[in-house]
Coordinates of N, CA, C and O in Angstrom, one line a residue:
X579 N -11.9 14.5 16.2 CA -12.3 15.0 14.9 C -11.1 15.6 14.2 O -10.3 16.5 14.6
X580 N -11.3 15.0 13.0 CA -9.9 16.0 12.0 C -10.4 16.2 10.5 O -10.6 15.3 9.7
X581 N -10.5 17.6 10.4 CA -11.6 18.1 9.6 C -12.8 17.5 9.1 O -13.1 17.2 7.9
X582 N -13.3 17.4 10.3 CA -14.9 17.0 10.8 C -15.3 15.8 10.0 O -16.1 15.7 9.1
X583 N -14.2 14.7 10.5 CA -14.2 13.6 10.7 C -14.0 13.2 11.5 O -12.9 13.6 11.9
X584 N -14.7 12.2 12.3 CA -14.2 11.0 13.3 C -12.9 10.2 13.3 O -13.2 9.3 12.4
X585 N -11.7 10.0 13.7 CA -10.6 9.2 13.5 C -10.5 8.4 14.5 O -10.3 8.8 15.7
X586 N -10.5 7.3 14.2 CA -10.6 5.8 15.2 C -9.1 5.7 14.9 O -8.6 5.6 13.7
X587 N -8.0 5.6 16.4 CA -7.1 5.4 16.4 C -6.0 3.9 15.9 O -4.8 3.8 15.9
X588 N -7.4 2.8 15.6 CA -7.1 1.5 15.4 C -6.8 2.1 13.7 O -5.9 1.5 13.1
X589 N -7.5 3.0 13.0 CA -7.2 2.6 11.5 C -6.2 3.6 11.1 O -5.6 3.6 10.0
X590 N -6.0 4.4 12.1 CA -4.6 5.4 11.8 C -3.2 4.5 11.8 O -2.2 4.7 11.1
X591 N -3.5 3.6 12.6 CA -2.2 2.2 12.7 C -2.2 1.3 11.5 O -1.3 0.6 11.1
X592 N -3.1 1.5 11.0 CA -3.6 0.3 9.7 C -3.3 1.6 8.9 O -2.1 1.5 8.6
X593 N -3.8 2.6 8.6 CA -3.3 3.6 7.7 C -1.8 3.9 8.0 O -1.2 3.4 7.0
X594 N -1.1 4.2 8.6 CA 0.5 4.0 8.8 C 1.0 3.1 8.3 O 1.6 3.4 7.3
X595 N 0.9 1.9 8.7 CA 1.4 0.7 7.8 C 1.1 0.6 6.4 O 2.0 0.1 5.7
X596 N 0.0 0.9 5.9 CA -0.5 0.9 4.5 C 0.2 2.0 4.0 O 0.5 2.0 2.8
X597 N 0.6 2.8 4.8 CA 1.1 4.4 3.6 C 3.0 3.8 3.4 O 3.7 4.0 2.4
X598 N 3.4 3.3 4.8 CA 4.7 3.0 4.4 C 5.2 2.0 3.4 O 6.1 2.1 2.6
X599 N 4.0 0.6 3.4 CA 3.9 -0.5 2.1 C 4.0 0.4 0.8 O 4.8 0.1 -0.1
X600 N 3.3 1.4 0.7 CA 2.7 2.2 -0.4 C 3.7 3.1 -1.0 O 3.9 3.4 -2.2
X601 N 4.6 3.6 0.2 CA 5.6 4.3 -0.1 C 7.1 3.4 -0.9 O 7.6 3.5 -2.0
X602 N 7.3 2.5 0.1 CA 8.1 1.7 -0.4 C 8.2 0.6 -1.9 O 9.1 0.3 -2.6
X603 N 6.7 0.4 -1.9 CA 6.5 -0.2 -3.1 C 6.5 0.8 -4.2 O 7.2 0.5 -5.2
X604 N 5.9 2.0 -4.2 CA 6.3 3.7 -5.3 C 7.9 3.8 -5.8 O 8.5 4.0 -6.9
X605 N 8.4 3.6 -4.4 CA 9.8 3.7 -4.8 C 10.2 2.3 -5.3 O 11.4 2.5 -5.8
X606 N 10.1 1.3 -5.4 CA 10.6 0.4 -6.2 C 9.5 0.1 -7.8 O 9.9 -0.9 -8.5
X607 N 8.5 0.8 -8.1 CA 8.1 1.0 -9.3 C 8.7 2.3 -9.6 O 8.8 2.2 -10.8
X608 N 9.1 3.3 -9.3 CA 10.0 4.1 -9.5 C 11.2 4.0 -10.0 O 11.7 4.7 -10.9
X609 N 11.9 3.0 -9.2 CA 13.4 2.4 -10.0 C 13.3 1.5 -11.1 O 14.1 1.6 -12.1
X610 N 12.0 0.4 -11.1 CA 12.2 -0.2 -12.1 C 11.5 0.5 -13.5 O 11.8 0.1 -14.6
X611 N 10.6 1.7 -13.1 CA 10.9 2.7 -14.0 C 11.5 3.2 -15.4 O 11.4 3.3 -16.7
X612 N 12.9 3.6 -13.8 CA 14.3 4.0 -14.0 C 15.2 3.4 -15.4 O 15.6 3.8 -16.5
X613 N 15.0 1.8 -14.6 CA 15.8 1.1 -15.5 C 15.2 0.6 -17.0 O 15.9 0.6 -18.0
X614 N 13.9 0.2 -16.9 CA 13.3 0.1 -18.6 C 13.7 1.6 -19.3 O 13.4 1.6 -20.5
X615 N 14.0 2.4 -19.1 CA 13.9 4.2 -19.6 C 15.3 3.4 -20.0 O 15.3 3.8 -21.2
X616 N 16.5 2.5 -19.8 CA 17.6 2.4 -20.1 C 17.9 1.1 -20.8 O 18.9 1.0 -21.4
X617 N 16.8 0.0 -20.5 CA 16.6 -0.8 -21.5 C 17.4 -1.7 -20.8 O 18.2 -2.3 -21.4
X618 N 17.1 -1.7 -19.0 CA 17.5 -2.3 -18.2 C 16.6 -3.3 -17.0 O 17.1 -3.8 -15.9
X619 N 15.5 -3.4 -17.4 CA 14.6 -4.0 -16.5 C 14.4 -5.2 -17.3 O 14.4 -5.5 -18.5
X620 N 14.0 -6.0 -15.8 CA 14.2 -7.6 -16.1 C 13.0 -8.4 -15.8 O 12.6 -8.0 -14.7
X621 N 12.1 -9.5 -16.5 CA 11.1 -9.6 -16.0 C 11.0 -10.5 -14.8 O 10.0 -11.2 -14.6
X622 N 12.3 -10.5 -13.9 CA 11.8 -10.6 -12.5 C 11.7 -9.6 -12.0 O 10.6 -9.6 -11.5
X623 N 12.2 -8.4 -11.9 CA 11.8 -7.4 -10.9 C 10.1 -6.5 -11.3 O 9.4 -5.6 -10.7
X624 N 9.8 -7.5 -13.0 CA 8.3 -6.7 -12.7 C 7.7 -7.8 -12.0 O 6.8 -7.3 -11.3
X625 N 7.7 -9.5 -11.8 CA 7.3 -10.4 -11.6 C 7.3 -9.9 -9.9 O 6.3 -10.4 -9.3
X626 N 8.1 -9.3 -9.2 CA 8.5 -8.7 -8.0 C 7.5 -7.6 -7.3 O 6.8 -7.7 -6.3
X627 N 7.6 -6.4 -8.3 CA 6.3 -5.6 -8.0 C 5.1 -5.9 -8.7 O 4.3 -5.1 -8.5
X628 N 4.8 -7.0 -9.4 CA 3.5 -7.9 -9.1 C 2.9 -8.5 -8.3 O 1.7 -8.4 -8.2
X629 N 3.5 -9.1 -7.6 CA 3.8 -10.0 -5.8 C 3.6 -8.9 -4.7 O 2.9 -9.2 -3.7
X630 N 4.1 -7.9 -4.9 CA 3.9 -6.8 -4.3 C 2.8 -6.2 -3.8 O 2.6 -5.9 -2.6
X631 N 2.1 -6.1 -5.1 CA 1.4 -5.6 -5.2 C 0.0 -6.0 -4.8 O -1.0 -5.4 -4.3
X632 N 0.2 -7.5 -5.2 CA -0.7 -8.6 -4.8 C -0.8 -8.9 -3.0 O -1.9 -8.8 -2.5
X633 N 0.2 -9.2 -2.2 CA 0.2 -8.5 -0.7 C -0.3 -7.4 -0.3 O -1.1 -7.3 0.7
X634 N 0.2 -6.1 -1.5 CA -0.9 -5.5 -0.3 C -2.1 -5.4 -0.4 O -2.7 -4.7 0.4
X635 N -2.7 -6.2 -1.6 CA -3.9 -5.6 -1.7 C -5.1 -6.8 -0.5 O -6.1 -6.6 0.1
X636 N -3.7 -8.4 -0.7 CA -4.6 -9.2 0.4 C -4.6 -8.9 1.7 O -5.5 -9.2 2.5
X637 N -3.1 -7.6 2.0 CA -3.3 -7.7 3.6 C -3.8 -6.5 3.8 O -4.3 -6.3 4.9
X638 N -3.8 -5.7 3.0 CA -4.5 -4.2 3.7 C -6.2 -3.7 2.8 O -7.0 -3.0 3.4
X639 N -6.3 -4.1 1.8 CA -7.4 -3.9 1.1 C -8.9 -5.0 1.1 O -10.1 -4.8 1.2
X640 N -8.0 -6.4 1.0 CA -8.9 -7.6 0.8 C -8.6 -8.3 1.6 O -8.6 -9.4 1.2
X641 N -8.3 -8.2 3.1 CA -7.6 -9.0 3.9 C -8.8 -10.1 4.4 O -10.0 -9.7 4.7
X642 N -8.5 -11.2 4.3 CA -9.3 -12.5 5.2 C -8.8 -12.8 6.3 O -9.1 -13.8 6.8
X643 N -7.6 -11.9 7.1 CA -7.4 -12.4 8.1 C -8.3 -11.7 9.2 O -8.9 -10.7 8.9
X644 N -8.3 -12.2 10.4 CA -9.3 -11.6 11.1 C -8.2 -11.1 12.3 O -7.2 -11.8 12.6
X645 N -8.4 -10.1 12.7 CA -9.1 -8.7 12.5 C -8.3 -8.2 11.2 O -7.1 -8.0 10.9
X646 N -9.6 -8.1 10.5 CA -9.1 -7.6 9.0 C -8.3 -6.3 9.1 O -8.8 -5.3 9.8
X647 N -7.1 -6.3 8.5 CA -6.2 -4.6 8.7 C -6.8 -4.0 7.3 O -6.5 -4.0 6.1
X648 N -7.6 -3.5 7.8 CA -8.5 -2.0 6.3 C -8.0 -0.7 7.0 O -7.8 -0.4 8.2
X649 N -7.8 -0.3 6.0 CA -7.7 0.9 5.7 C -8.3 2.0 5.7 O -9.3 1.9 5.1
X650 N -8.3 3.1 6.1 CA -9.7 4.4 5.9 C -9.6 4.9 4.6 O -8.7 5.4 3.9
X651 N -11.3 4.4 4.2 CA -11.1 5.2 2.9 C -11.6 6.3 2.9 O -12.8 6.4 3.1
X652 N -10.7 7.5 2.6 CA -11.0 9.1 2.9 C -11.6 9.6 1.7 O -11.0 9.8 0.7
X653 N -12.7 9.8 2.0 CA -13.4 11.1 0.5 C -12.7 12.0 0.1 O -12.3 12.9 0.8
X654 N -12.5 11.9 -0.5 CA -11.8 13.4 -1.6 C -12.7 13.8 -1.8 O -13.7 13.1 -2.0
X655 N -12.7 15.4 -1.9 CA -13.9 16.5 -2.5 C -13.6 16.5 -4.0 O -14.3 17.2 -4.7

């Protein structure tokens, strides 16, 4: 239990992986950010974190592969 929740060790691995996707993709909408603020972004790099974004939503949110990798979705108060 972690604050009086049950934690199944299989979705903490699926949560790890999803938070690093999530991290890494942050930081590359972050740079391309960056560069439109300078009137330097190109429409491949948004066509890029489109694609992106589109992966993770098939492999960690809408996955059809079996055993589907989901994610815990944690209640916020």
């Amino acid at each position: 239990l972690f604050s009086g929740q049950l934690i199944t060790i299989n979705f903490l691995v699926n949560d790890l992986h999803f938070y690093l996707e999530i991290d890494k993709f942050s930081k590359l909408a972050d740079s391309a950010e960056a560069l439109a603020a300078c009137n330097m972004r190109s429409d491949k790099e948004v066509a890029f974190l489109k694609k992106k974004v589109a992966i993770i939503d098939q492999l960690f949110l809408n996955s059809h592969i079996i055993p589907k990798l989901q994610v815990r979705c944690w209640d916020t108060p």
